[in-house]
Coordinates of C-alpha atoms in Angstrom, one line a residue:
X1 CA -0.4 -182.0 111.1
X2 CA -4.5 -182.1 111.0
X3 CA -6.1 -180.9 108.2
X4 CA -7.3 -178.3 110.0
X5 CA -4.0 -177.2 111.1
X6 CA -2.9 -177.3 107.2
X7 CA -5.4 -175.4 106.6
X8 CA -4.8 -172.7 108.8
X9 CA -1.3 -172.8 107.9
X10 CA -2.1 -171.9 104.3
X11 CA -4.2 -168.9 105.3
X12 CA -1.2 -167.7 107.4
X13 CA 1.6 -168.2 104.4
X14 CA -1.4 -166.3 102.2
X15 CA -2.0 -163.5 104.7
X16 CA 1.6 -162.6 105.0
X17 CA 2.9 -163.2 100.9
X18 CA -0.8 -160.9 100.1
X19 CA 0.7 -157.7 102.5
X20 CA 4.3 -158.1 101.1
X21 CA 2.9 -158.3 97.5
X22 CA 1.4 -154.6 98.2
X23 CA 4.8 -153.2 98.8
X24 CA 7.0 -155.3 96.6
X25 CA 4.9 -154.0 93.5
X26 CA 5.6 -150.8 94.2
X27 CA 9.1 -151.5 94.2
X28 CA 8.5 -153.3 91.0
X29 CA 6.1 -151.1 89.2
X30 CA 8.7 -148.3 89.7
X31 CA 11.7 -150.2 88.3
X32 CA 9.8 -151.5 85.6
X33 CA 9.2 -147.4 84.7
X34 CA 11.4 -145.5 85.9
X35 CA 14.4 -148.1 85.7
X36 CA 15.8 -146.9 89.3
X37 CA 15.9 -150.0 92.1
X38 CA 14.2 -147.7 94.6
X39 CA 16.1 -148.6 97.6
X40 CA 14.2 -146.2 100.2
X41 CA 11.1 -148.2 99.0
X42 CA 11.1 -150.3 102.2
X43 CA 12.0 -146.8 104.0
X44 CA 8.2 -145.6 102.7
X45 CA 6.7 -148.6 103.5
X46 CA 8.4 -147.8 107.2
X47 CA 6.7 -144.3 107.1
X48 CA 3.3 -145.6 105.9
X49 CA 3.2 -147.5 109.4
X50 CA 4.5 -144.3 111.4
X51 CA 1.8 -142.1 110.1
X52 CA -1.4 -145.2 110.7
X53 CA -0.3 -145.0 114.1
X54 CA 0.3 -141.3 114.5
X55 CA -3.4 -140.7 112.4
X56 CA -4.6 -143.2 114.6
X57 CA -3.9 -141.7 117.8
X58 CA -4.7 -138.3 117.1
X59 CA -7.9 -138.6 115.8
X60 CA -8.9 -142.1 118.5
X61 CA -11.8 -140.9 119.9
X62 CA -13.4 -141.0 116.4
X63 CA -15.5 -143.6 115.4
X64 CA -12.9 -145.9 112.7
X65 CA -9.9 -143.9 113.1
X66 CA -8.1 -146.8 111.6
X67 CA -10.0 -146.7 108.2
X68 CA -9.5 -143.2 108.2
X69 CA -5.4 -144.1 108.8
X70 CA -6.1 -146.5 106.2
X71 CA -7.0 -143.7 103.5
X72 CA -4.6 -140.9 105.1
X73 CA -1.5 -142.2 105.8
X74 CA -0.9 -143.9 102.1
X75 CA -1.9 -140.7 100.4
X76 CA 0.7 -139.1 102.8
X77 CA 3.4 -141.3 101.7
X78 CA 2.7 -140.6 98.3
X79 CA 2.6 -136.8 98.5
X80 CA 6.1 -137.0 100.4
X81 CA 7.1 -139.4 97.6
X82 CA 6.3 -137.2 94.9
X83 CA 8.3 -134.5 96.3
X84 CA 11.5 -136.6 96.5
X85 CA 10.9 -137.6 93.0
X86 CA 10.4 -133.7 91.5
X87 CA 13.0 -132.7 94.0
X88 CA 15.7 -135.4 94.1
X89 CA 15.8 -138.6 91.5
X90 CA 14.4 -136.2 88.4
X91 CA 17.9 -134.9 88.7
X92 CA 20.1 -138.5 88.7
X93 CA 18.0 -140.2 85.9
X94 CA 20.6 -140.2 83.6
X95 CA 23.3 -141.1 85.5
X96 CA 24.8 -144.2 86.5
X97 CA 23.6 -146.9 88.8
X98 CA 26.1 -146.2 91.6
X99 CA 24.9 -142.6 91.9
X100 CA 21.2 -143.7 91.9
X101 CA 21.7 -146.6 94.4
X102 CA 23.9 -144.1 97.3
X103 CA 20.9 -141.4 96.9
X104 CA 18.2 -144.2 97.1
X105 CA 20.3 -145.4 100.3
X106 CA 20.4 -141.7 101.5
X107 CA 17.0 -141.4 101.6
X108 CA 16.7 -144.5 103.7
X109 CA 19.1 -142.6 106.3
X110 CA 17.5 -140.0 105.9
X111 CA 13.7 -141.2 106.6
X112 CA 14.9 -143.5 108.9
X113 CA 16.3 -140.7 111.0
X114 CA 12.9 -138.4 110.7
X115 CA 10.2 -141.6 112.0
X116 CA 13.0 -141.6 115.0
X117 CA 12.7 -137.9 115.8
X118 CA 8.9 -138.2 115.3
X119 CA 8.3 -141.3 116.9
X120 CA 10.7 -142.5 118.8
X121 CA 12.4 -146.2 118.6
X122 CA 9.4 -147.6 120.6
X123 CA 7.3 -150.2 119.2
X124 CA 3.7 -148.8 118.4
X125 CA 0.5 -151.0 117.6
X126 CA -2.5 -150.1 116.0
X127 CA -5.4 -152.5 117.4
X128 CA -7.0 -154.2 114.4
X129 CA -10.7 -152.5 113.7
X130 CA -13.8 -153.3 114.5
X131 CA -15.3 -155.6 112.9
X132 CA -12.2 -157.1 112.3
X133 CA -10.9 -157.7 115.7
X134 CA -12.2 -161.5 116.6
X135 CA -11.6 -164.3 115.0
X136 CA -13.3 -166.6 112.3
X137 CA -13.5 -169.9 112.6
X138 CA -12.5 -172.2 110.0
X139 CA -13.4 -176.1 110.1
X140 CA -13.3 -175.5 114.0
X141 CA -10.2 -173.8 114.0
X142 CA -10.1 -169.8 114.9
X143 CA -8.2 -167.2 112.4
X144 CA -7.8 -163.6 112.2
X145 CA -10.8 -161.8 110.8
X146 CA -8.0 -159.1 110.0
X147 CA -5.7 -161.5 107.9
X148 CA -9.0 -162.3 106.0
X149 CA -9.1 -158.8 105.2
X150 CA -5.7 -158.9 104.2
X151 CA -5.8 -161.7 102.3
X152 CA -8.5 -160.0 99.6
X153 CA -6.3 -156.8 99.6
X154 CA -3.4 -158.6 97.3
X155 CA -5.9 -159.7 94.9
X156 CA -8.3 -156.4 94.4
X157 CA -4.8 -153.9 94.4
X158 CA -3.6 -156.9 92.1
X159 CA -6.8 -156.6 89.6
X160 CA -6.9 -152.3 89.9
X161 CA -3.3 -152.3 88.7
X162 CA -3.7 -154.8 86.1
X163 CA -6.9 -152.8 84.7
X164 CA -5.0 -149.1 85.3
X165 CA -2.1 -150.6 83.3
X166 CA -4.3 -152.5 80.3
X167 CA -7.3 -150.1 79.6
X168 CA -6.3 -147.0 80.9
X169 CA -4.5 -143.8 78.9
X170 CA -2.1 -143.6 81.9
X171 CA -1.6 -147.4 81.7
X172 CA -0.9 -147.3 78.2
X173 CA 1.6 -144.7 78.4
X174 CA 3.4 -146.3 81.0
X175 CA 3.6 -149.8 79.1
X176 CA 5.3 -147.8 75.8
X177 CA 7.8 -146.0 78.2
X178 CA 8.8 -149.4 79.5
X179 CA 8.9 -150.9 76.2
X180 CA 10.8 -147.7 74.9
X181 CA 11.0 -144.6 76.6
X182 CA 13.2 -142.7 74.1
X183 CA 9.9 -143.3 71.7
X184 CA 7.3 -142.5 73.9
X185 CA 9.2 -139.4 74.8
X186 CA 9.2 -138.3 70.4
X187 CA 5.9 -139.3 70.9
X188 CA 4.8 -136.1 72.6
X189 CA 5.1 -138.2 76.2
X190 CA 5.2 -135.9 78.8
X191 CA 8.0 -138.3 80.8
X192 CA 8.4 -136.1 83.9
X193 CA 5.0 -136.1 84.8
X194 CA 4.8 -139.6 84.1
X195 CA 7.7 -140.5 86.3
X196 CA 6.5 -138.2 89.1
X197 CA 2.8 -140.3 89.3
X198 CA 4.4 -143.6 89.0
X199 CA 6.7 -143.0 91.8
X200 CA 3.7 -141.5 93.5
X201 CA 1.7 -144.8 93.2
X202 CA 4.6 -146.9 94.4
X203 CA 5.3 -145.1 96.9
X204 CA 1.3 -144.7 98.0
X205 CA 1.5 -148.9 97.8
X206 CA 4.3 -149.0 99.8
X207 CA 2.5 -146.6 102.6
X208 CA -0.8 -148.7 102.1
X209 CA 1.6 -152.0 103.3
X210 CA 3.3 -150.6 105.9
X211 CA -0.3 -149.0 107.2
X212 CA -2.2 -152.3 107.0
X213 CA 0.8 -154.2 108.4
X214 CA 0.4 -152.2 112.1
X215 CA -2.3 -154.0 113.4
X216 CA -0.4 -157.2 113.1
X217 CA 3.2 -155.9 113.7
X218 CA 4.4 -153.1 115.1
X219 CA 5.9 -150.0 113.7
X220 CA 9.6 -150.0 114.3
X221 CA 13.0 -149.2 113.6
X222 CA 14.5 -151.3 111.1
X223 CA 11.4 -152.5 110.0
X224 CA 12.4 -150.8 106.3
X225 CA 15.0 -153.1 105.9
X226 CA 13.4 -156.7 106.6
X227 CA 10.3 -155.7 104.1
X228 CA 13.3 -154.7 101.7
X229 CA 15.4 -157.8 101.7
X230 CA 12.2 -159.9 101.1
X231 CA 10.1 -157.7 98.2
X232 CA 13.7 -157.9 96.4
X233 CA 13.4 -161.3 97.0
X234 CA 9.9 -161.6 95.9
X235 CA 10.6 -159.2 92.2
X236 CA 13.4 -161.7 91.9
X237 CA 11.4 -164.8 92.5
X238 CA 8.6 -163.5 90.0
X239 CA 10.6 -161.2 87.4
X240 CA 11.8 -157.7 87.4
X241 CA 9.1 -155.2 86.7
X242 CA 6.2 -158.1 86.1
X243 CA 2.9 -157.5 88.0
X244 CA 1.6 -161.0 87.7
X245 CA 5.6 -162.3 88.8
X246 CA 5.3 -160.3 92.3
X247 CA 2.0 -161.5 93.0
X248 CA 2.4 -165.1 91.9
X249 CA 6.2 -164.5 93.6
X250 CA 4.3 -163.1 97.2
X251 CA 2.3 -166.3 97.3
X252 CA 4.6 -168.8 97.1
X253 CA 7.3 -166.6 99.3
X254 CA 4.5 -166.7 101.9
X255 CA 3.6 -170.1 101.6
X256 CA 7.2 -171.3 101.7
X257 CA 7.7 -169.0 105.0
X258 CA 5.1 -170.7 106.6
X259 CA 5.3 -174.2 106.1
X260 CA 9.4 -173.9 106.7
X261 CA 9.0 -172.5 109.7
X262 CA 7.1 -175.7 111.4
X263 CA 9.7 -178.3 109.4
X264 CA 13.1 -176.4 110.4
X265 CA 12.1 -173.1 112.5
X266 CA 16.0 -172.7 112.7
X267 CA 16.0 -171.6 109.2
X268 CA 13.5 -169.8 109.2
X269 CA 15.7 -166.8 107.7
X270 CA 17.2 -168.9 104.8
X271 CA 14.2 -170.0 103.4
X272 CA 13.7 -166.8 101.7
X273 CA 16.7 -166.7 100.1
X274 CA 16.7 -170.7 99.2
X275 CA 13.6 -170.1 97.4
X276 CA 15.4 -167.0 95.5
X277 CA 18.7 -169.8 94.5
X278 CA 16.2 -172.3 93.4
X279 CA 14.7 -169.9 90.8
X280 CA 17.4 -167.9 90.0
X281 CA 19.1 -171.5 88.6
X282 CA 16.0 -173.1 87.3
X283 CA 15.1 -169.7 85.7
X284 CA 17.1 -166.5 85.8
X285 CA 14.8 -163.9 84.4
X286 CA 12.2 -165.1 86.7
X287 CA 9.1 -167.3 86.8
X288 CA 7.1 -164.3 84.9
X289 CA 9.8 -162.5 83.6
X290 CA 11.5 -162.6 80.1
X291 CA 15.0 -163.5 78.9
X292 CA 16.3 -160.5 77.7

């Protein structure tokens, strides 16, 4: 391989580990919380694509309809996430994991079901915006203006959540309920609303994956649960509930994706999953994650 080549390769395994660390912190950040694996996480990142495309079309012959998908369609996902939170997992909290897992898996069903009525099972792409529909040329070599982009979203949404959670009130509170929530909730806490705008925020970084994803794959049915399989991967690889795990977790996923996918495309799947065995042995809590 040319240097060249290597180096496009690593923007690639970047691009793709920097989109999949949007979603799988959510899926973390919520755990972390709320203590509930979220299964219908990878059914909001699903609905996040739906709605880019269905803003998109509706409002096309408006100058940047996708940046306006870009700010709609997450805070869509978000609202609807609240209301399953308030409406449906406020009510299963204390309960046992079984009972949590087949509502979390309902709701995939469920949402699953709705983007079908709504949309249809055809695949639907979003053309990336201007000006981030040619290519940029590095050391001679063109690449995606688009993935650039992409490849800057992981690490701003990775520096606003690490400054929400270490300077901010909100942050605060959620670190104690982590740390102890039976404390924080003597404290004066007010624990629903808490819950109810973490889920909110996982959910609305769920919706901003799936919307920033359509431009360079489709939305789809079943895409919920491919993203899902890999960002449990990925909170594995990096440590349950740890911020700096999924994103240090996303970059080497992506990395190892797309180097093992020139030296043995036939595993391409496995490598995933390899990389999950590896740590899980080496270190089961996680590269960023504590023993407990």
């Amino acid at each position: 391989m040319t240097l060249q080549g290597l180096v496009i390769q690593i923007l690639s395994g970047i691009s793709t580990g920097m989109v999949i660390f949007l979603i799988a912190v959510g899926l973390s950040l919520v755990f972390g919380t709320l203590r509930i694996l979220n299964l219908a996480h990878g059914a909001l990142y699903m609905m996040g694509a739906y709605m880019c495309y269905w803003i998109s079309s509706v409002i096309a012959q408006f100058t940047g309809a996708f940046w306006w998908s870009l700010l709609l369609a997450p805070v869509g996902v978000a609202i609807f996430g609240g209301l399953v939170e308030v409406l449906l997992l406020r009510r299963i909290y204390d309960r046992e994991p079984l009972d949590q897992y087949l509502l979390t898996f309902a709701l995939v069903l469920v949402i699953g079901d709705l983007c079908k009525l709504a949309w249809g099972v055809e695949y639907h792409l979003v053309p990336a915006p201007w000006p981030l529909n040619g290519p940029i040329f590095f050391m001679g070599m063109p690449f995606p203006s688009y993935n650039v982009f992409l490849i800057f979203c992981g690490p701003l949404v990775f520096i606003g959540l690490w400054a929400l959670i270490r300077y901010t009130r909100l942050g605060k509170v959620i670190r104690a309920m982590t740390y102890n929530r039976e404390m924080a909730n003597a404290l004066g806490t007010n624990v629903p609303l808490v819950y109810t705008v973490v889920f909110m925020l996982g959910s609305w970084l769920a919706g901003l994956g799936g919307t920033l994803v359509v431009p360079t794959a489709s939305a789809m049915p079943g895409m919920d649960m491919i993203i899902l399989i890999e960002c449990f991967i990925i909170i594995v690889v990096g440590g349950l509930g740890s911020l700096s795990g999924a994103f240090l977790g996303s970059l080497i996923f992506g990395l190892v994706n797309a180097f093992g996918i020139l030296v043995a495309p036939r595993l391409a799947v496995a490598f995933g999953f390899i990389l999950m065995i590896v740590v899980l042995i080496i270190r089961p809590w996680g590269l960023m994650g504590k023993a407990e």
